[in-house]
């Protein structure tokens, strides 16, 4: 079986190890994509730290772009040489959720132990998140990929496959924002900046960015935030009410996986407000709310996975907006690294100061 270079997690919390692994040829319905770029997402780090369990050894990475290099039986609509983004949204197409238009909630489990990856001595190697994209190539289901323009830079395109669809999709699909509504976005990181530009695209009136860092609040304004609130204030929601003319927001998008952010988020909502839960805390962590308030003034909380996107519908329009200059992508990249530097890139992401760090694969 052919081997490829990958960054492998052997122990939760330990550095990833660059080594050769085996990648099987695409089976029926699958494609092989040779990667140009993969971005580092906070979900990769949570998995590698053991926050959500899963079996080891594993290859993480799920925000990728590259070129189709082999096609399995029965795949139509794609050809070798196509430029594509690779997402973790593996949808069967026929379960009630998929058939009902919610592929991010696909009910058919993916068996990552029997995926295309194995160690060089033939032992199971987890293809985490149905991608395993911290590697030179991936073999994925054809429903996980979307064609992109061949002249689009792959490092920029890679961002679309997770952070961008998650943030923009949360504002557009999950929150169903209407023009003129007020929005609070908690967290101005990789997903938060995209939630902000999603709110702008959807026609929000005021967009309040909330973050611990002044610098990130300034960056948030470049992406469409009209106001910034420092989360470290005594009662930061009061600054938000003030910016909104003395009321709460119709929509509060929580883009960080921190419990204090979730506990404060409800305070920013106005009458009839909705909180969209995007950031993913570690398993077992809980937040508390005061139900009487929510019942009395008709508030709600809604979870949103991957921006509730239908990738074949939503990725092409997002890329078109990018090409028109209406969706910022280049500005999301704060660092470019080689696969060998992946542990440094992860450490840089963990500081919280980075936007997106992208690994570029050397094809020489
Ligand atoms: Zn992600
Ligand atoms: Zn399904």
Tab-separated table of C-alpha atoms and ligand atoms in Angstrom:
chain	number	residue	atom	x	y	z
A	1	UNK	CA	0.000	0.000	0.000
A	2	UNK	CA	1.353	3.485	-0.799
A	3	UNK	CA	2.586	5.559	2.114
A	4	UNK	CA	2.232	9.284	2.800
A	5	UNK	CA	3.638	11.623	5.407
A	6	UNK	CA	1.258	12.535	8.237
A	7	UNK	CA	1.257	14.174	11.676
A	8	UNK	CA	0.105	11.421	14.055
A	9	UNK	CA	-1.233	11.742	17.608
A	10	UNK	CA	-0.006	8.781	19.715
A	11	UNK	CA	-0.815	10.228	23.123
A	12	UNK	CA	-3.311	12.944	24.112
A	13	UNK	CA	-1.529	16.156	25.023
A	14	UNK	CA	1.822	15.051	23.543
A	15	UNK	CA	3.330	16.606	20.382
A	16	UNK	CA	2.208	15.134	17.052
A	17	UNK	CA	4.759	12.871	15.365
A	18	UNK	CA	5.567	13.242	11.662
A	19	UNK	CA	5.768	9.757	10.180
A	20	UNK	CA	4.918	7.627	7.168
A	21	UNK	CA	1.423	6.068	7.216
A	22	UNK	CA	-0.502	3.921	4.766
A	23	UNK	CA	-3.422	5.318	2.788
A	24	UNK	CA	-5.756	2.931	0.967
A	25	UNK	CA	-7.010	3.663	-2.546
A	26	UNK	CA	-10.488	5.222	-2.772
A	27	UNK	CA	-13.333	2.731	-2.527
A	28	UNK	CA	-16.754	3.072	-4.114
A	29	UNK	CA	-18.059	6.629	-3.661
A	30	UNK	CA	-14.708	7.934	-2.430
A	31	UNK	CA	-12.055	10.220	-3.865
A	32	UNK	CA	-8.394	10.778	-3.117
A	33	UNK	CA	-7.320	14.395	-2.732
A	34	UNK	CA	-3.657	15.447	-2.733
A	35	UNK	CA	-3.545	18.355	-0.311
A	36	UNK	CA	-1.958	21.754	-0.823
A	37	UNK	CA	-3.063	23.276	2.463
A	38	UNK	CA	-4.737	22.438	5.770
A	39	UNK	CA	-5.600	24.979	8.444
A	40	UNK	CA	-5.420	24.314	12.170
A	41	UNK	CA	-8.797	24.566	13.873
A	42	UNK	CA	-9.454	24.630	17.615
A	43	UNK	CA	-11.346	21.339	17.193
A	44	UNK	CA	-8.118	19.631	16.108
A	45	UNK	CA	-6.447	20.887	19.254
A	46	UNK	CA	-9.336	19.818	21.513
A	47	UNK	CA	-9.195	16.315	20.026
A	48	UNK	CA	-5.385	16.141	20.311
A	49	UNK	CA	-5.631	17.235	23.945
A	50	UNK	CA	-8.135	14.442	24.644
A	51	UNK	CA	-11.060	16.784	25.367
A	52	UNK	CA	-13.537	14.713	23.371
A	53	UNK	CA	-12.089	11.186	23.562
A	54	UNK	CA	-11.661	9.052	20.439
A	55	UNK	CA	-9.160	6.285	19.714
A	56	UNK	CA	-5.423	6.545	19.139
A	57	UNK	CA	-3.242	6.719	17.185
A	58	UNK	CA	-5.119	9.296	15.136
A	59	UNK	CA	-4.601	11.793	12.348
A	60	UNK	CA	-6.526	15.052	12.849
A	61	UNK	CA	-6.934	17.951	10.401
A	62	UNK	CA	-10.174	18.789	8.643
A	63	UNK	CA	-9.914	22.246	7.060
A	64	UNK	CA	-8.208	21.424	3.780
A	65	UNK	CA	-7.911	22.137	0.076
A	66	UNK	CA	-6.146	20.321	-2.724
A	67	UNK	CA	-6.458	18.545	-6.042
A	68	UNK	CA	-8.410	15.362	-6.807
A	69	UNK	CA	-5.802	12.700	-7.597
A	70	UNK	CA	-7.863	9.469	-7.822
A	71	UNK	CA	-11.545	8.603	-8.129
A	72	UNK	CA	-13.350	5.575	-6.700
A	73	UNK	CA	-16.015	3.556	-8.442
A	74	UNK	CA	-19.374	5.218	-9.036
A	75	UNK	CA	-18.238	8.792	-8.375
A	76	UNK	CA	-19.639	11.241	-10.885
A	77	UNK	CA	-19.233	14.996	-11.088
A	78	UNK	CA	-15.544	15.021	-10.172
A	79	UNK	CA	-12.434	14.328	-12.214
A	80	UNK	CA	-8.728	14.006	-11.549
A	81	UNK	CA	-7.162	17.456	-11.461
A	82	UNK	CA	-10.219	19.209	-10.016
A	83	UNK	CA	-9.423	21.796	-7.342
A	84	UNK	CA	-11.546	21.108	-4.259
A	85	UNK	CA	-12.031	21.893	-0.606
A	86	UNK	CA	-12.334	18.939	1.789
A	87	UNK	CA	-14.787	19.182	4.684
A	88	UNK	CA	-15.521	16.944	7.663
A	89	UNK	CA	-19.221	16.882	6.751
A	90	UNK	CA	-19.630	13.251	5.751
A	91	UNK	CA	-23.302	12.872	4.886
A	92	UNK	CA	-24.894	9.664	3.665
A	93	UNK	CA	-27.541	11.488	1.642
A	94	UNK	CA	-30.348	9.079	2.560
A	95	UNK	CA	-30.927	9.211	6.339
A	96	UNK	CA	-33.854	11.349	7.597
A	97	UNK	CA	-31.557	14.282	8.484
A	98	UNK	CA	-29.759	14.259	5.131
A	99	UNK	CA	-32.969	13.758	3.194
A	100	UNK	CA	-34.563	16.541	5.222
A	101	UNK	CA	-31.868	19.013	4.187
A	102	UNK	CA	-29.675	18.870	7.299
A	103	UNK	CA	-26.539	16.974	6.207
A	104	UNK	CA	-24.496	18.346	9.142
A	105	UNK	CA	-26.758	16.195	11.361
A	106	UNK	CA	-26.281	12.986	9.307
A	107	UNK	CA	-27.365	9.986	11.365
A	108	UNK	CA	-25.171	7.360	9.690
A	109	UNK	CA	-22.147	6.837	11.938
A	110	UNK	CA	-18.678	6.961	10.417
A	111	UNK	CA	-16.381	4.135	11.519
A	112	UNK	CA	-13.025	5.909	11.772
A	113	UNK	CA	-11.267	2.650	12.799
A	114	UNK	CA	-11.977	1.140	9.410
A	115	UNK	CA	-11.139	4.185	7.347
A	116	UNK	CA	-8.406	4.382	4.694
A	117	UNK	CA	-5.529	5.068	7.126
A	118	UNK	CA	-3.277	2.509	8.815
A	119	UNK	CA	0.170	2.521	10.363
A	120	UNK	CA	3.109	1.222	8.292
A	121	UNK	CA	2.889	-2.093	10.150
A	122	UNK	CA	-0.806	-2.396	9.259
A	123	UNK	CA	-2.409	-1.405	12.584
A	124	UNK	CA	-5.610	0.692	12.698
A	125	UNK	CA	-5.069	4.454	12.535
A	126	UNK	CA	-8.022	6.733	13.192
A	127	UNK	CA	-9.085	8.985	10.326
A	128	UNK	CA	-10.383	11.559	12.782
A	129	UNK	CA	-13.404	13.646	11.792
A	130	UNK	CA	-13.647	11.525	8.617
A	131	UNK	CA	-10.772	13.578	7.161
A	132	UNK	CA	-7.302	12.951	8.600
A	133	UNK	CA	-6.007	15.992	6.752
A	134	UNK	CA	-2.774	16.569	8.685
A	135	UNK	CA	-1.339	14.420	5.890
A	136	UNK	CA	-0.166	14.791	2.304
A	137	UNK	CA	-3.306	13.092	0.941
A	138	UNK	CA	-6.773	12.140	2.127
A	139	UNK	CA	-9.331	9.617	0.926
A	140	UNK	CA	-12.830	10.873	1.685
A	141	UNK	CA	-16.424	10.406	0.558
A	142	UNK	CA	-17.224	12.460	-2.549
A	143	UNK	CA	-20.022	14.223	-0.627
A	144	UNK	CA	-17.369	15.824	1.597
A	145	UNK	CA	-15.738	17.791	-1.202
A	146	UNK	CA	-16.767	20.818	-3.269
A	147	UNK	CA	-15.127	22.097	-6.439
A	148	UNK	CA	-13.477	25.508	-6.305
A	149	UNK	CA	-12.016	27.728	-9.044
A	150	UNK	CA	-8.630	26.339	-10.136
A	151	UNK	CA	-7.008	29.767	-9.829
A	152	UNK	CA	-8.069	30.265	-6.205
A	153	UNK	CA	-5.157	30.028	-3.718
A	154	UNK	CA	-5.509	26.758	-1.793
A	155	UNK	CA	-4.391	28.156	1.568
A	156	UNK	CA	-7.216	30.681	1.374
A	157	UNK	CA	-9.708	28.120	0.052
A	158	UNK	CA	-8.911	25.710	2.908
A	159	UNK	CA	-10.379	28.144	5.425
A	160	UNK	CA	-13.779	27.932	3.793
A	161	UNK	CA	-14.175	24.258	4.666
A	162	UNK	CA	-14.608	24.772	8.425
A	163	UNK	CA	-14.135	28.164	10.097
A	164	UNK	CA	-15.816	30.192	7.357
A	165	UNK	CA	-18.856	27.976	6.798
A	166	UNK	CA	-19.260	27.568	10.572
A	167	UNK	CA	-19.253	31.307	11.285
A	168	UNK	CA	-21.044	32.639	8.237
A	169	UNK	CA	-23.479	29.715	8.267
A	170	UNK	CA	-24.343	30.320	11.934
A	171	UNK	CA	-25.418	33.872	11.131
A	172	UNK	CA	-27.185	33.085	7.863
A	173	UNK	CA	-28.584	29.557	8.336
A	174	UNK	CA	-28.817	28.919	12.084
A	175	UNK	CA	-29.795	32.408	13.281
A	176	UNK	CA	-31.865	33.138	10.169
A	177	UNK	CA	-30.844	36.775	10.639
A	178	UNK	CA	-33.118	39.360	9.112
A	179	UNK	CA	-31.874	42.733	7.833
A	180	UNK	CA	-31.974	45.339	10.594
A	181	UNK	CA	-31.571	42.942	13.516
A	182	UNK	CA	-28.868	43.500	16.126
A	183	UNK	CA	-26.206	40.871	16.706
A	184	UNK	CA	-23.657	40.178	19.430
A	185	UNK	CA	-20.724	37.938	18.511
A	186	UNK	CA	-18.836	36.544	21.491
A	187	UNK	CA	-15.238	35.759	20.516
A	188	UNK	CA	-13.393	37.429	17.642
A	189	UNK	CA	-11.187	34.487	16.659
A	190	UNK	CA	-11.244	32.349	13.506
A	191	UNK	CA	-14.949	31.477	13.755
A	192	UNK	CA	-16.024	34.745	15.394
A	193	UNK	CA	-14.636	36.923	12.601
A	194	UNK	CA	-16.636	34.839	10.146
A	195	UNK	CA	-19.783	35.107	12.238
A	196	UNK	CA	-19.242	38.872	12.144
A	197	UNK	CA	-18.926	38.955	8.386
A	198	UNK	CA	-21.896	36.596	8.080
A	199	UNK	CA	-23.973	39.049	10.130
A	200	UNK	CA	-22.805	41.885	7.909
A	201	UNK	CA	-23.711	39.964	4.754
A	202	UNK	CA	-27.138	39.117	6.229
A	203	UNK	CA	-27.822	42.833	6.776
A	204	UNK	CA	-27.507	43.223	10.544
A	205	UNK	CA	-27.923	46.746	11.924
A	206	UNK	CA	-25.365	46.742	14.749
A	207	UNK	CA	-22.768	43.997	15.171
A	208	UNK	CA	-21.177	44.014	18.637
A	209	UNK	CA	-17.940	42.049	18.944
A	210	UNK	CA	-17.062	40.836	22.451
A	211	UNK	CA	-13.539	39.613	23.191
A	212	UNK	CA	-10.871	39.649	25.903
A	213	UNK	CA	-8.378	41.408	23.620
A	214	UNK	CA	-8.506	45.059	22.468
A	215	UNK	CA	-6.437	44.105	19.459
A	216	UNK	CA	-8.954	41.474	18.352
A	217	UNK	CA	-11.796	43.959	18.774
A	218	UNK	CA	-9.979	46.244	16.315
A	219	UNK	CA	-9.583	43.376	13.839
A	220	UNK	CA	-13.282	42.575	14.311
A	221	UNK	CA	-14.141	46.041	13.004
A	222	UNK	CA	-12.273	45.288	9.774
A	223	UNK	CA	-14.616	42.321	9.324
A	224	UNK	CA	-17.799	44.320	9.916
A	225	UNK	CA	-18.247	44.778	13.666
A	226	UNK	CA	-19.761	48.197	14.378
A	227	UNK	CA	-18.830	48.172	18.078
A	228	UNK	CA	-16.423	46.337	20.355
A	229	UNK	CA	-16.913	45.349	23.990
A	230	UNK	CA	-14.109	44.086	26.234
A	231	UNK	CA	-15.233	40.849	27.879
A	232	UNK	CA	-13.115	41.671	30.923
A	233	UNK	CA	-15.387	44.575	31.960
A	234	UNK	CA	-17.374	44.137	35.166
A	235	UNK	CA	-20.747	43.716	33.361
A	236	UNK	CA	-19.786	43.770	29.676
A	237	UNK	CA	-23.392	43.273	28.470
A	238	UNK	CA	-24.218	46.747	29.774
A	239	UNK	CA	-21.813	48.246	27.215
A	240	UNK	CA	-23.620	46.226	24.564
A	241	UNK	CA	-27.077	47.515	25.675
A	242	UNK	CA	-25.716	51.023	25.467
A	243	UNK	CA	-24.423	50.521	21.914
A	244	UNK	CA	-27.839	49.104	20.949
A	245	UNK	CA	-29.748	52.084	22.336
A	246	UNK	CA	-30.675	50.493	25.667
A	247	UNK	CA	-31.704	46.971	24.685
A	248	UNK	CA	-30.423	43.464	24.158
A	249	UNK	CA	-29.675	41.846	20.805
A	250	UNK	CA	-31.998	39.729	18.686
A	251	UNK	CA	-29.170	37.268	18.083
A	252	UNK	CA	-26.147	36.304	20.208
A	253	UNK	CA	-23.583	34.090	18.487
A	254	UNK	CA	-21.260	32.274	20.920
A	255	UNK	CA	-18.182	31.331	18.924
A	256	UNK	CA	-15.809	30.251	21.701
A	257	UNK	CA	-15.864	27.007	23.667
A	258	UNK	CA	-15.399	28.655	27.062
A	259	UNK	CA	-18.000	28.201	29.818
A	260	UNK	CA	-17.775	31.797	31.143
A	261	UNK	CA	-18.586	33.009	27.616
A	262	UNK	CA	-21.651	30.725	27.541
A	263	UNK	CA	-22.819	31.815	30.993
A	264	UNK	CA	-22.578	35.500	30.079
A	265	UNK	CA	-24.074	35.089	26.615
A	266	UNK	CA	-27.692	35.002	27.816
A	267	UNK	CA	-27.272	38.461	29.360
A	268	UNK	CA	-26.765	40.014	25.931
A	269	UNK	CA	-30.104	38.804	24.563
A	270	UNK	CA	-33.110	41.077	24.282
A	271	UNK	CA	-36.796	40.178	24.275
A	272	UNK	CA	-37.391	37.281	21.916
A	273	UNK	CA	-33.626	36.930	21.509
A	274	UNK	CA	-31.897	33.744	20.407
A	275	UNK	CA	-28.506	32.432	21.435
A	276	UNK	CA	-26.735	30.379	18.775
A	277	UNK	CA	-24.299	27.920	20.359
A	278	UNK	CA	-21.301	27.384	18.073
A	279	UNK	CA	-18.180	27.113	20.257
A	280	UNK	CA	-17.600	23.644	21.696
A	281	UNK	CA	-16.526	23.327	25.344
A	282	UNK	CA	-14.888	20.120	26.568
A	283	UNK	CA	-17.198	17.140	27.190
A	284	UNK	CA	-18.773	17.184	30.646
A	285	UNK	CA	-18.550	20.958	31.187
A	286	UNK	CA	-21.855	22.633	32.060
A	287	UNK	CA	-23.303	26.149	32.064
A	288	UNK	CA	-26.185	27.481	34.186
A	289	UNK	CA	-29.071	29.748	33.113
A	290	UNK	CA	-32.105	31.296	34.745
A	291	UNK	CA	-35.045	29.674	32.943
A	292	UNK	CA	-37.683	32.076	34.284
A	293	UNK	CA	-36.174	34.972	32.347
A	294	UNK	CA	-36.014	33.014	29.150
A	295	UNK	CA	-39.585	31.779	29.572
A	296	UNK	CA	-40.939	35.226	30.470
A	297	UNK	CA	-39.434	37.086	27.535
A	298	UNK	CA	-39.427	34.375	24.906
A	299	UNK	CA	-35.730	33.712	24.529
A	300	UNK	CA	-34.189	30.597	23.047
A	301	UNK	CA	-30.941	28.690	22.711
A	302	UNK	CA	-30.059	26.808	19.540
A	303	UNK	CA	-27.026	24.632	18.835
A	304	UNK	CA	-25.411	24.989	15.422
A	305	UNK	CA	-22.988	22.471	13.975
A	306	UNK	CA	-20.815	23.570	11.050
A	307	UNK	CA	-23.097	26.532	10.341
A	308	UNK	CA	-25.968	24.201	9.397
A	309	UNK	CA	-24.522	24.306	5.909
A	310	UNK	CA	-25.314	22.356	2.798
A	311	UNK	CA	-21.792	22.524	1.404
A	312	UNK	CA	-22.794	22.039	-2.242
A	313	UNK	CA	-25.167	25.033	-1.900
A	314	UNK	CA	-23.268	27.319	0.479
A	315	UNK	CA	-19.558	27.008	-0.401
A	316	UNK	CA	-19.980	28.187	-4.036
A	317	UNK	CA	-21.816	31.374	-2.993
A	318	UNK	CA	-19.299	32.122	-0.259
A	319	UNK	CA	-16.431	31.783	-2.759
A	320	UNK	CA	-18.293	34.050	-5.186
A	321	UNK	CA	-18.656	36.702	-2.473
A	322	UNK	CA	-14.923	36.348	-1.797
A	323	UNK	CA	-14.149	36.908	-5.469
A	324	UNK	CA	-16.357	40.001	-5.424
A	325	UNK	CA	-14.482	41.316	-2.383
A	326	UNK	CA	-17.506	40.958	-0.097
A	327	UNK	CA	-16.166	38.104	2.060
A	328	UNK	CA	-12.707	38.474	3.571
A	329	UNK	CA	-10.556	35.350	3.502
A	330	UNK	CA	-6.945	36.417	2.878
A	331	UNK	CA	-7.081	38.523	6.030
A	332	UNK	CA	-7.964	35.452	8.134
A	333	UNK	CA	-4.530	33.855	7.681
A	334	UNK	CA	-2.045	34.885	10.340
A	335	UNK	CA	0.679	32.302	9.736
A	336	UNK	CA	1.934	29.784	7.158
A	337	UNK	CA	3.901	26.714	8.255
A	338	UNK	CA	5.283	23.426	6.917
A	339	UNK	CA	3.994	20.030	8.108
A	340	UNK	CA	7.251	19.613	10.061
A	341	UNK	CA	6.397	22.794	11.988
A	342	UNK	CA	2.892	21.637	12.940
A	343	UNK	CA	3.543	21.497	16.697
A	344	UNK	CA	4.808	25.094	16.628
A	345	UNK	CA	1.768	26.131	14.601
A	346	UNK	CA	-0.513	24.415	17.156
A	347	UNK	CA	1.285	26.148	20.038
A	348	UNK	CA	0.835	29.490	18.266
A	349	UNK	CA	-2.895	28.764	17.805
A	350	UNK	CA	-3.217	27.895	21.502
A	351	UNK	CA	-2.006	31.359	22.528
A	352	UNK	CA	-5.325	32.687	21.223
A	353	UNK	CA	-3.579	35.512	19.370
A	354	UNK	CA	-3.649	33.818	15.959
A	355	UNK	CA	-6.404	34.094	13.393
A	356	UNK	CA	-5.809	30.970	11.320
A	357	UNK	CA	-2.530	29.098	10.981
A	358	UNK	CA	-2.226	27.165	7.735
A	359	UNK	CA	0.050	24.218	6.947
A	360	UNK	CA	1.336	24.251	3.356
A	361	UNK	CA	2.439	20.967	1.787
A	362	UNK	CA	5.637	20.988	-0.176
A	363	UNK	CA	4.917	19.239	-3.479
A	364	UNK	CA	8.537	19.333	-4.687
B	1	LIG	ZN1	-12.895	22.998	12.487
B	2	LIG	ZN1	-27.203	11.007	6.488
